CSV table of C-alpha atoms in Angstrom, one decimal:
chain,number,residue,atom,x,y,z
A,1,MET,CA,20.9,2.4,-3.7
A,2,ARG,CA,21.0,1.2,-0.1
A,3,PRO,CA,21.4,3.9,2.5
A,4,GLU,CA,23.9,3.2,5.0
A,5,ARG,CA,22.3,2.7,8.8
A,6,ARG,CA,22.8,6.4,9.9
A,7,TYR,CA,19.2,7.0,11.8
A,8,ARG,CA,19.1,8.6,15.5
A,9,LEU,CA,17.4,6.5,18.2
A,10,PRO,CA,15.1,5.6,19.2
A,11,THR,CA,14.5,2.7,16.7
A,12,GLY,CA,11.1,1.1,15.7
A,13,GLY,CA,10.2,-2.6,16.4
A,14,LEU,CA,10.0,-5.2,19.6
A,15,GLY,CA,13.1,-4.3,21.2
A,16,ARG,CA,12.0,-0.7,22.0
A,17,PRO,CA,11.1,0.4,25.4
A,18,GLY,CA,7.3,-0.1,26.0
A,19,SER,CA,7.0,-2.7,23.0
A,20,VAL,CA,6.5,-5.1,25.5
A,21,SER,CA,3.2,-3.2,26.7
A,22,THR,CA,2.1,-2.5,23.7
A,23,LEU,CA,2.4,-6.1,22.3
A,24,ALA,CA,0.9,-7.3,25.3
A,25,ARG,CA,-2.2,-5.0,24.6
A,26,LEU,CA,-2.3,-6.3,21.2
A,27,ILE,CA,-2.7,-9.6,22.1
A,28,ARG,CA,-5.3,-8.9,24.8
A,29,SER,CA,-7.4,-7.1,22.2
A,30,ARG,CA,-7.3,-10.1,19.6
A,31,ILE,CA,-7.4,-13.2,21.0
A,32,GLY,CA,-9.8,-15.2,19.1
A,33,ALA,CA,-10.3,-12.9,16.4
A,34,ARG,CA,-10.9,-13.7,12.8
A,35,PRO,CA,-10.6,-11.8,9.8
A,36,ASP,CA,-13.6,-11.5,7.4
A,37,VAL,CA,-12.0,-13.3,4.6
A,38,PRO,CA,-13.4,-16.4,2.6
A,39,LEU,CA,-11.6,-19.2,2.7
A,40,ILE,CA,-12.3,-21.7,-0.4
A,41,ASN,CA,-10.1,-23.8,-1.3
A,42,ALA,CA,-8.5,-24.0,-5.1
A,43,ALA,CA,-10.9,-27.0,-6.7
A,44,ALA,CA,-14.0,-25.1,-5.1
A,45,LEU,CA,-13.0,-21.7,-6.3
A,46,ALA,CA,-12.4,-23.1,-10.0
A,47,ARG,CA,-16.0,-24.9,-9.3
A,48,ARG,CA,-17.8,-21.1,-8.5
A,49,VAL,CA,-16.1,-20.1,-11.8
A,50,ASP,CA,-17.0,-22.7,-13.9
A,51,ARG,CA,-20.5,-22.4,-12.8
A,52,VAL,CA,-21.0,-18.6,-13.3
A,53,LEU,CA,-19.6,-18.8,-16.8
A,54,ALA,CA,-21.7,-21.4,-17.8
A,55,GLU,CA,-24.7,-19.5,-16.6
A,56,SER,CA,-23.8,-15.7,-18.2
A,57,GLY,CA,-22.9,-17.9,-21.4
A,58,ALA,CA,-19.6,-17.1,-21.9
A,59,SER,CA,-16.4,-18.9,-22.7
A,60,ALA,CA,-12.9,-18.8,-21.0
A,61,THR,CA,-10.3,-21.4,-20.0
A,62,VAL,CA,-9.9,-22.0,-16.4
A,63,ALA,CA,-7.5,-23.0,-13.8
A,64,SER,CA,-6.5,-22.9,-10.1
A,65,VAL,CA,-4.1,-23.1,-7.8
A,66,ALA,CA,-2.9,-23.3,-4.2
A,67,VAL,CA,-0.1,-20.8,-3.4
A,68,THR,CA,1.5,-21.0,-0.5
A,69,GLN,CA,5.1,-18.6,0.9
A,70,LYS,CA,7.1,-21.6,0.5
A,71,ALA,CA,5.7,-22.3,-2.9
A,72,GLY,CA,7.8,-19.6,-4.9
A,73,TRP,CA,5.9,-19.4,-8.1
A,74,VAL,CA,3.6,-21.4,-9.5
A,75,SER,CA,2.1,-22.2,-12.9
A,76,SER,CA,-1.7,-22.3,-13.5
A,77,GLY,CA,-0.8,-24.0,-16.9
A,78,VAL,CA,-2.8,-21.7,-18.6
A,79,VAL,CA,-0.9,-20.7,-21.6
A,80,VAL,CA,-1.9,-17.1,-23.2
A,81,HIS,CA,-0.7,-15.0,-25.8
A,82,ARG,CA,-0.3,-11.1,-26.0
A,83,GLY,CA,-2.8,-9.2,-26.4
A,84,ASP,CA,-5.3,-12.1,-24.2
A,85,HIS,CA,-7.5,-10.8,-21.7
A,86,ILE,CA,-7.4,-12.8,-18.7
A,87,THR,CA,-9.0,-12.6,-15.2
A,88,VAL,CA,-7.5,-13.3,-11.7
A,89,LEU,CA,-9.7,-14.4,-8.9
A,90,ALA,CA,-8.0,-14.7,-5.6
A,91,THR,CA,-8.7,-15.7,-1.8
A,92,GLY,CA,-7.4,-17.4,1.6
A,93,MET,CA,-5.0,-16.0,4.1
A,94,LEU,CA,-1.2,-16.2,5.2
A,95,TRP,CA,-1.2,-16.1,8.7
A,96,ALA,CA,1.3,-15.0,10.9
A,97,VAL,CA,-0.7,-15.3,13.8
A,98,ARG,CA,-3.9,-17.1,13.3
A,99,GLY,CA,-5.4,-17.5,16.5
A,100,LEU,CA,-4.6,-13.4,16.8
A,101,GLY,CA,-6.5,-13.3,13.3
A,102,LEU,CA,-3.0,-11.6,12.6
A,103,GLY,CA,-2.8,-12.4,8.7
A,104,ILE,CA,-2.4,-10.7,5.2
A,105,GLY,CA,-4.7,-11.3,2.6
A,106,PRO,CA,-4.3,-11.9,-1.3
A,107,ASP,CA,-5.1,-8.0,-2.0
A,108,VAL,CA,-1.2,-7.7,-0.3
A,109,ALA,CA,0.3,-10.7,-1.1
A,110,VAL,CA,-0.4,-11.8,-4.6
A,111,TRP,CA,1.4,-11.7,-7.1
A,112,VAL,CA,1.2,-12.5,-10.7
A,113,ARG,CA,3.5,-13.1,-14.0
A,114,VAL,CA,2.5,-14.1,-17.5
A,115,GLY,CA,5.7,-15.5,-18.9
A,116,GLU,CA,8.7,-14.2,-17.8
A,117,GLY,CA,7.0,-10.7,-18.3
A,118,ALA,CA,6.8,-8.3,-15.5
A,119,VAL,CA,5.5,-9.2,-12.0
A,120,ILE,CA,1.6,-7.6,-11.3
A,121,SER,CA,1.0,-6.9,-7.9
A,122,MET,CA,-2.9,-8.3,-7.2
A,123,LEU,CA,-5.6,-5.5,-7.2
A,124,GLY,CA,-8.5,-6.4,-4.1
A,125,THR,CA,-9.5,-10.1,-4.7
A,126,GLY,CA,-9.9,-10.0,-8.4
A,127,MET,CA,-8.8,-7.8,-11.9
A,128,VAL,CA,-8.3,-8.2,-15.3
A,129,ILE,CA,-5.1,-8.3,-16.8
A,130,VAL,CA,-4.0,-7.9,-20.9
A,131,ALA,CA,-1.1,-10.2,-21.2
A,132,ASP,CA,2.2,-8.0,-22.9
A,133,THR,CA,3.8,-11.5,-23.7
A,134,ASP,CA,3.2,-15.1,-24.5
A,135,GLY,CA,3.3,-17.9,-21.9
A,136,PRO,CA,1.9,-19.5,-18.9
A,137,VAL,CA,0.1,-17.4,-15.9
A,138,SER,CA,2.1,-17.8,-12.8
A,139,PHE,CA,1.1,-16.7,-8.9
A,140,LEU,CA,3.6,-16.2,-6.1
A,141,ALA,CA,2.6,-15.7,-2.3
A,142,ALA,CA,4.9,-13.0,-0.8
A,143,GLU,CA,4.8,-10.5,1.6
A,144,PRO,CA,4.7,-6.6,0.8
A,145,GLY,CA,8.0,-5.5,0.8
A,146,SER,CA,9.7,-8.7,-0.2
A,147,LEU,CA,9.8,-8.2,-3.9
A,148,ASP,CA,12.5,-5.6,-5.3
A,149,GLU,CA,11.8,-3.1,-7.8
A,150,ASN,CA,12.3,-5.2,-10.6
A,151,GLY,CA,9.6,-8.2,-9.1
A,152,ALA,CA,12.5,-10.9,-7.7
A,153,LEU,CA,12.8,-12.1,-4.5
A,154,ASP,CA,15.1,-9.9,-2.7
A,155,THR,CA,17.4,-11.8,-0.6
A,156,ALA,CA,18.7,-9.1,1.5
A,157,VAL,CA,15.4,-8.7,2.7
A,158,ARG,CA,14.5,-11.2,5.9
A,159,ARG,CA,11.1,-12.9,5.6
A,160,MET,CA,8.5,-12.9,7.4
A,161,ARG,CA,7.2,-17.0,8.4
A,162,LEU,CA,3.8,-16.7,7.1
A,163,ARG,CA,1.4,-20.0,7.3
A,164,GLY,CA,-1.7,-20.7,5.1
A,165,SER,CA,-2.6,-20.4,1.4
A,166,PHE,CA,-4.4,-18.5,-1.1
A,167,ALA,CA,-6.6,-20.2,-3.9
A,168,VAL,CA,-6.2,-18.2,-6.8
A,169,ALA,CA,-7.9,-19.1,-10.4
A,170,VAL,CA,-7.2,-17.6,-13.6
A,171,ALA,CA,-9.8,-17.3,-16.7
A,172,ARG,CA,-8.3,-16.6,-19.8
A,173,TRP,CA,-11.3,-15.2,-22.1
A,174,ASP,CA,-12.8,-17.1,-25.4
A,175,THR,CA,-15.5,-14.4,-25.6
A,176,ASP,CA,-15.6,-10.8,-25.4
A,177,PRO,CA,-14.6,-9.8,-21.6
A,178,ASP,CA,-15.9,-6.7,-21.1
A,179,ALA,CA,-19.7,-8.2,-21.4
A,180,GLY,CA,-18.7,-11.6,-19.7
A,181,LEU,CA,-17.4,-9.5,-16.4
A,182,VAL,CA,-20.9,-7.6,-16.6
A,183,HIS,CA,-22.8,-11.3,-16.7
A,184,ALA,CA,-20.6,-12.8,-14.2
A,185,ALA,CA,-21.0,-9.8,-11.8
A,186,ARG,CA,-25.3,-9.8,-11.9
A,187,ILE,CA,-24.9,-13.8,-11.2
A,188,ASP,CA,-21.8,-13.6,-8.5
A,189,PRO,CA,-21.7,-9.9,-7.5
A,190,ALA,CA,-19.2,-11.0,-4.9
A,191,LEU,CA,-17.1,-12.5,-6.7
A,192,PHE,CA,-17.1,-10.4,-9.9
A,193,GLY,CA,-18.4,-7.4,-8.6
A,194,PRO,CA,-15.2,-5.6,-7.6
A,195,ILE,CA,-14.1,-6.5,-11.3
A,196,ALA,CA,-16.8,-4.5,-12.8
A,197,ALA,CA,-17.0,-1.8,-10.7
A,198,ARG,CA,-13.0,-0.7,-11.0
A,199,SER,CA,-14.1,1.0,-14.5
A,200,SER,CA,-15.8,3.7,-13.5
A,201,ARG,CA,-12.9,4.8,-11.3
A,202,PRO,CA,-11.3,7.9,-12.0
A,203,ALA,CA,-7.2,7.6,-12.9
A,204,LEU,CA,-4.6,9.4,-10.3
A,205,ALA,CA,-2.9,11.8,-13.2
A,206,GLY,CA,1.1,11.7,-12.4
A,207,TRP,CA,1.0,9.3,-9.6
A,208,HIS,CA,1.4,5.6,-9.1
A,209,TYR,CA,2.0,3.0,-6.5
A,210,HIS,CA,5.6,2.3,-5.2
A,211,PRO,CA,6.9,-1.3,-7.0
A,212,ARG,CA,8.4,-2.5,-3.4
A,213,LEU,CA,4.5,-2.8,-2.0
A,214,GLY,CA,2.5,-2.6,-5.9
A,215,ALA,CA,-0.6,-1.3,-7.0
A,216,ALA,CA,-3.4,-0.8,-4.6
A,217,GLU,CA,-7.3,0.5,-4.6
A,218,ILE,CA,-6.7,2.6,-1.5
A,219,PHE,CA,-6.5,6.1,-3.1
A,220,ARG,CA,-8.5,7.6,-5.8
A,221,THR,CA,-10.4,10.9,-6.7
A,222,ARG,CA,-13.2,12.4,-5.8
A,223,ALA,CA,-14.7,13.6,-8.7
A,224,SER,CA,-18.0,15.4,-7.3
A,225,ASP,CA,-15.7,18.2,-5.6
A,226,THR,CA,-14.5,21.5,-7.9
A,227,SER,CA,-11.3,21.2,-6.0
A,228,ASP,CA,-8.9,18.4,-6.0
A,229,GLU,CA,-8.7,15.8,-3.6
A,230,ILE,CA,-7.8,12.5,-3.4
A,231,ASP,CA,-9.7,9.9,-0.7
A,232,CYS,CA,-8.2,7.2,1.1
A,233,VAL,CA,-9.3,4.2,2.4
A,234,THR,CA,-7.1,1.1,3.7
A,235,SER,CA,-9.1,-1.9,5.1
A,236,GLY,CA,-6.0,-4.7,5.3
A,237,ASP,CA,-4.3,-3.4,2.8
A,238,VAL,CA,-1.4,-1.3,2.1
A,239,GLY,CA,0.4,1.4,-0.8
A,240,ILE,CA,2.4,4.2,-1.1
A,241,LEU,CA,0.9,6.8,-3.6
A,242,CYS,CA,3.9,8.4,-5.4
A,243,HIS,CA,4.6,11.7,-7.0
A,244,PRO,CA,7.6,12.6,-9.2
A,245,VAL,CA,9.3,15.9,-8.2
A,246,ASP,CA,12.9,17.3,-8.1
A,247,VAL,CA,13.3,20.8,-5.5
A,248,GLU,CA,16.3,21.6,-4.0
A,249,ILE,CA,16.2,21.5,0.2
A,250,THR,CA,16.6,24.9,1.1
A,251,PRO,CA,16.1,26.7,4.1
A,252,GLU,CA,12.7,27.9,3.1
A,253,LEU,CA,11.1,24.8,1.8
A,254,ARG,CA,7.9,23.8,3.2
A,255,MET,CA,5.9,21.2,2.4
A,256,SER,CA,2.6,22.0,3.1
A,257,TRP,CA,-1.2,19.8,2.7
A,258,SER,CA,-4.2,20.0,4.1
A,259,TRP,CA,-6.2,16.4,5.6
A,260,LEU,CA,-9.3,15.2,7.0
A,261,VAL,CA,-8.9,12.1,8.9
A,262,THR,CA,-12.0,10.2,9.9
A,263,ALA,CA,-10.6,6.4,11.0
A,264,LEU,CA,-7.4,5.3,12.4
A,265,PRO,CA,-6.4,2.2,11.3
A,266,SER,CA,-4.3,1.3,14.4
A,267,MET,CA,-5.6,1.9,18.0
A,268,LEU,CA,-2.3,0.5,19.4
A,269,PRO,CA,1.1,2.4,19.1
A,270,GLU,CA,2.3,2.3,15.7
A,271,ASN,CA,6.3,1.7,16.3
A,272,ILE,CA,6.5,-2.0,16.5
A,273,GLU,CA,6.0,-4.5,13.6
A,274,PRO,CA,2.7,-5.8,14.2
A,275,THR,CA,0.7,-2.6,14.9
A,276,HIS,CA,2.7,-0.5,12.1
A,277,ASP,CA,-0.5,0.5,10.6
A,278,TYR,CA,-1.2,4.2,9.9
A,279,LEU,CA,-1.7,7.3,8.0
A,280,SER,CA,1.1,9.5,6.8
A,281,VAL,CA,2.2,12.1,4.5
A,282,ALA,CA,5.9,11.8,3.3
A,283,VAL,CA,8.8,13.0,1.1
A,284,GLU,CA,11.5,11.0,-0.6
A,285,PHE,CA,15.1,12.4,-1.1
A,286,ASP,CA,18.0,11.9,-3.4
A,287,ASP,CA,19.9,9.9,-1.1
A,288,GLY,CA,16.8,7.0,-0.7
A,289,ARG,CA,15.7,7.8,2.4
A,290,ASP,CA,12.2,9.1,3.5
A,291,LEU,CA,10.5,11.0,6.2
A,292,THR,CA,7.0,10.4,6.7
A,293,TRP,CA,4.4,12.9,8.9
A,294,MET,CA,2.0,10.4,10.8
A,295,TRP,CA,-1.1,10.6,12.6
A,296,SER,CA,-0.2,8.9,15.5
A,297,SER,CA,-2.9,7.1,17.8
A,298,GLU,CA,-1.3,7.2,21.0
A,299,LEU,CA,2.2,8.4,20.6
A,300,ASN,CA,3.1,11.9,21.4
A,301,ILE,CA,3.7,14.6,18.8
A,302,GLY,CA,7.2,14.9,18.1
A,303,THR,CA,7.6,11.2,18.8
A,304,VAL,CA,10.8,10.2,16.1
A,305,PHE,CA,11.0,6.6,15.2
A,306,THR,CA,12.7,4.4,12.3
A,307,CYS,CA,10.4,2.3,10.3
A,308,PRO,CA,10.3,-1.2,12.3
A,309,LEU,CA,9.8,-3.3,8.7
A,310,GLN,CA,12.8,-5.2,8.0
A,311,TYR,CA,13.3,-3.5,4.6
A,312,TRP,CA,12.2,-0.2,5.1
A,313,ARG,CA,14.2,0.4,8.6
A,314,ASP,CA,17.5,1.6,6.8
A,315,ARG,CA,15.8,3.8,4.9
A,316,GLU,CA,12.2,5.4,6.3
A,317,THR,CA,11.7,7.6,10.1
A,318,HIS,CA,8.5,8.6,11.5
A,319,MET,CA,7.4,11.7,12.9
A,320,VAL,CA,4.5,12.2,14.6
A,321,ILE,CA,2.5,15.6,14.1
A,322,ARG,CA,-1.0,14.2,15.4
A,323,THR,CA,-2.2,12.6,17.7
A,324,GLY,CA,-5.5,11.0,19.3
A,325,THR,CA,-8.8,10.8,18.0
A,326,ILE,CA,-9.9,14.5,19.2
A,327,GLU,CA,-9.3,16.1,16.1
A,328,LEU,CA,-10.7,13.4,14.1
A,329,GLY,CA,-13.6,14.8,11.1
A,330,GLU,CA,-11.9,18.4,10.9
A,331,TRP,CA,-9.9,19.5,7.8
A,332,LEU,CA,-6.5,20.6,9.5
A,333,ASP,CA,-4.0,22.4,7.4
A,334,GLU,CA,-0.1,21.2,8.2
A,335,ARG,CA,2.8,23.3,7.1
A,336,ARG,CA,6.3,21.5,7.5
A,337,SER,CA,9.7,23.2,7.5
A,338,ILE,CA,11.9,20.6,5.4
A,339,VAL,CA,15.4,21.6,6.7
A,340,ASP,CA,14.0,21.8,10.8
A,341,ASP,CA,12.1,18.4,10.4
A,342,ILE,CA,15.4,16.4,8.5
A,343,ARG,CA,17.8,17.8,11.5
A,344,ALA,CA,15.4,16.8,14.0
A,345,ALA,CA,15.0,13.2,12.6
A,346,LEU,CA,17.8,12.5,10.3
A,347,GLU,CA,21.8,11.9,11.2
A,348,PRO,CA,24.1,13.6,8.5
A,349,PRO,CA,25.2,13.8,5.9
A,350,TYR,CA,21.6,15.3,5.1
A,351,PRO,CA,19.9,14.6,1.6
A,352,GLN,CA,20.3,17.9,-0.8
A,353,ARG,CA,17.0,17.3,-3.0
A,354,ILE,CA,13.0,16.2,-2.6
A,355,THR,CA,12.5,13.2,-5.4
A,356,GLY,CA,9.0,12.3,-4.2
A,357,ILE,CA,5.8,13.0,-2.4
A,358,TRP,CA,4.0,10.0,-1.2
A,359,LEU,CA,0.5,9.1,0.7
A,360,ILE,CA,1.3,6.0,2.6
A,361,ALA,CA,-1.8,3.7,4.4
A,362,ASN,CA,-1.5,0.7,6.1
A,363,SER,CA,-3.4,-1.4,7.5
A,364,SER,CA,-2.2,-4.8,6.3
A,365,PHE,CA,-1.1,-5.9,10.0
A,366,GLN,CA,-4.4,-5.5,12.2
A,367,ARG,CA,-6.5,-5.1,9.0
A,368,GLY,CA,-8.7,-2.6,10.6
A,369,THR,CA,-9.7,0.9,8.7
A,370,GLY,CA,-8.4,4.0,7.7
A,371,ALA,CA,-10.1,7.0,6.0
A,372,CYS,CA,-9.0,10.2,5.2
A,373,ARG,CA,-8.9,13.2,2.5
A,374,TYR,CA,-6.2,15.1,1.6
A,375,ARG,CA,-6.0,18.1,-0.5
A,376,ASP,CA,-3.6,21.7,-1.6
A,377,LEU,CA,-0.3,19.3,-1.4
A,378,ASP,CA,2.4,22.0,-2.2
A,379,LEU,CA,6.1,22.1,-2.0
A,380,ALA,CA,7.3,25.7,-1.8
A,381,GLU,CA,9.7,28.5,-0.9
A,382,SER,CA,8.1,30.6,2.3
A,383,ALA,CA,9.0,33.6,0.2
A,384,LEU,CA,8.3,32.5,-3.2
A,385,GLY,CA,5.5,30.8,-3.7
A,386,GLU,CA,5.3,27.2,-5.4
A,387,ILE,CA,8.1,25.8,-6.6
A,388,ALA,CA,7.0,22.1,-7.5
A,389,ASP,CA,4.4,21.4,-10.3
A,390,PRO,CA,1.3,21.5,-9.5
A,391,ILE,CA,0.1,18.1,-8.1
A,392,VAL,CA,-3.2,17.6,-10.1
A,393,LEU,CA,-5.6,15.0,-10.3
A,394,ASP,CA,-7.1,14.0,-14.1
A,395,LYS,CA,-10.5,13.2,-14.4
A,396,GLU,CA,-10.9,11.0,-17.1
A,397,HIS,CA,-12.1,7.7,-16.0
A,398,HIS,CA,-9.9,4.6,-17.5
A,399,ARG,CA,-10.3,0.9,-17.2
């Protein structure tokens, strides 16, 4: 459902008051900047993969392609069958402004598909996929938010103009993929190490990443703690972690949580597109809108603005509840009245139910680092105690 435009001012974006000053500060701070991302062409990436596999004794069919934003879906030429294990590796950048080091990496903008199957977002710079259908492995370079929930390019979303390309390699394993990855990680830890390490990370039961942005490696459990906590580290990526609920909005309903923020991903006001890097907790409503409570680097507490990004501006409203760096490194408790904040931030007709709790982390624009921990997320009526299902974490490990 596409909500009608019914937000109150001020809106986020480059046309809002103060945006020119923020943009000027961004330019001054980033002249000559370059993100620390290896830039390898497709042929060199394939040779590197072949060398590692040969040294490890593993056998796989390897191919690589260059993928640009304008190219659309690009076939690798590697055909797989249902149940095949394939490893995907990617490097490169799509640049918004190369001279300022503003661009997005493969962990944000590479998408993978086998045949006519489901579209899968890239995890980091390498991942393992078990094919769920037959067909060629194809790749797409597209900025987050430009694909709809079915994985097709959304024609209603204005695309960012991005230059540059990704080099993407695919390896279809002929020998044991688990053993092959272990050996490959020892030989080339920079290329294969992150994939091998992923199998030891605990899952988040009941949570999923928002399909508009795809999966990420931003949120994970703290398995060593007795209390349920979620770690969040974002560095040049973006993700929305969603937990479905179904709760009627009443005057007594409160959203509460505790968070310990140690780093903010932006040191500039976050209400224009190129500086919209932030950490927040949000609730999703039954009318397709959502309200996020964010920690800003500079914006005043109580500031309300619509999301400056094109797809989200008709759907998402931000409310600043913490600002600055003085309270970084401290556990802070939040308790928000849903009705009060809806009336302060949204235009009627007001939503009737909450359908999801979100954790949002974005650092894809300036490619900085944001870090925090969450615990005790709870939707409750003040006089009745908890009314949503408890939010718990799965301590079992998964691949």
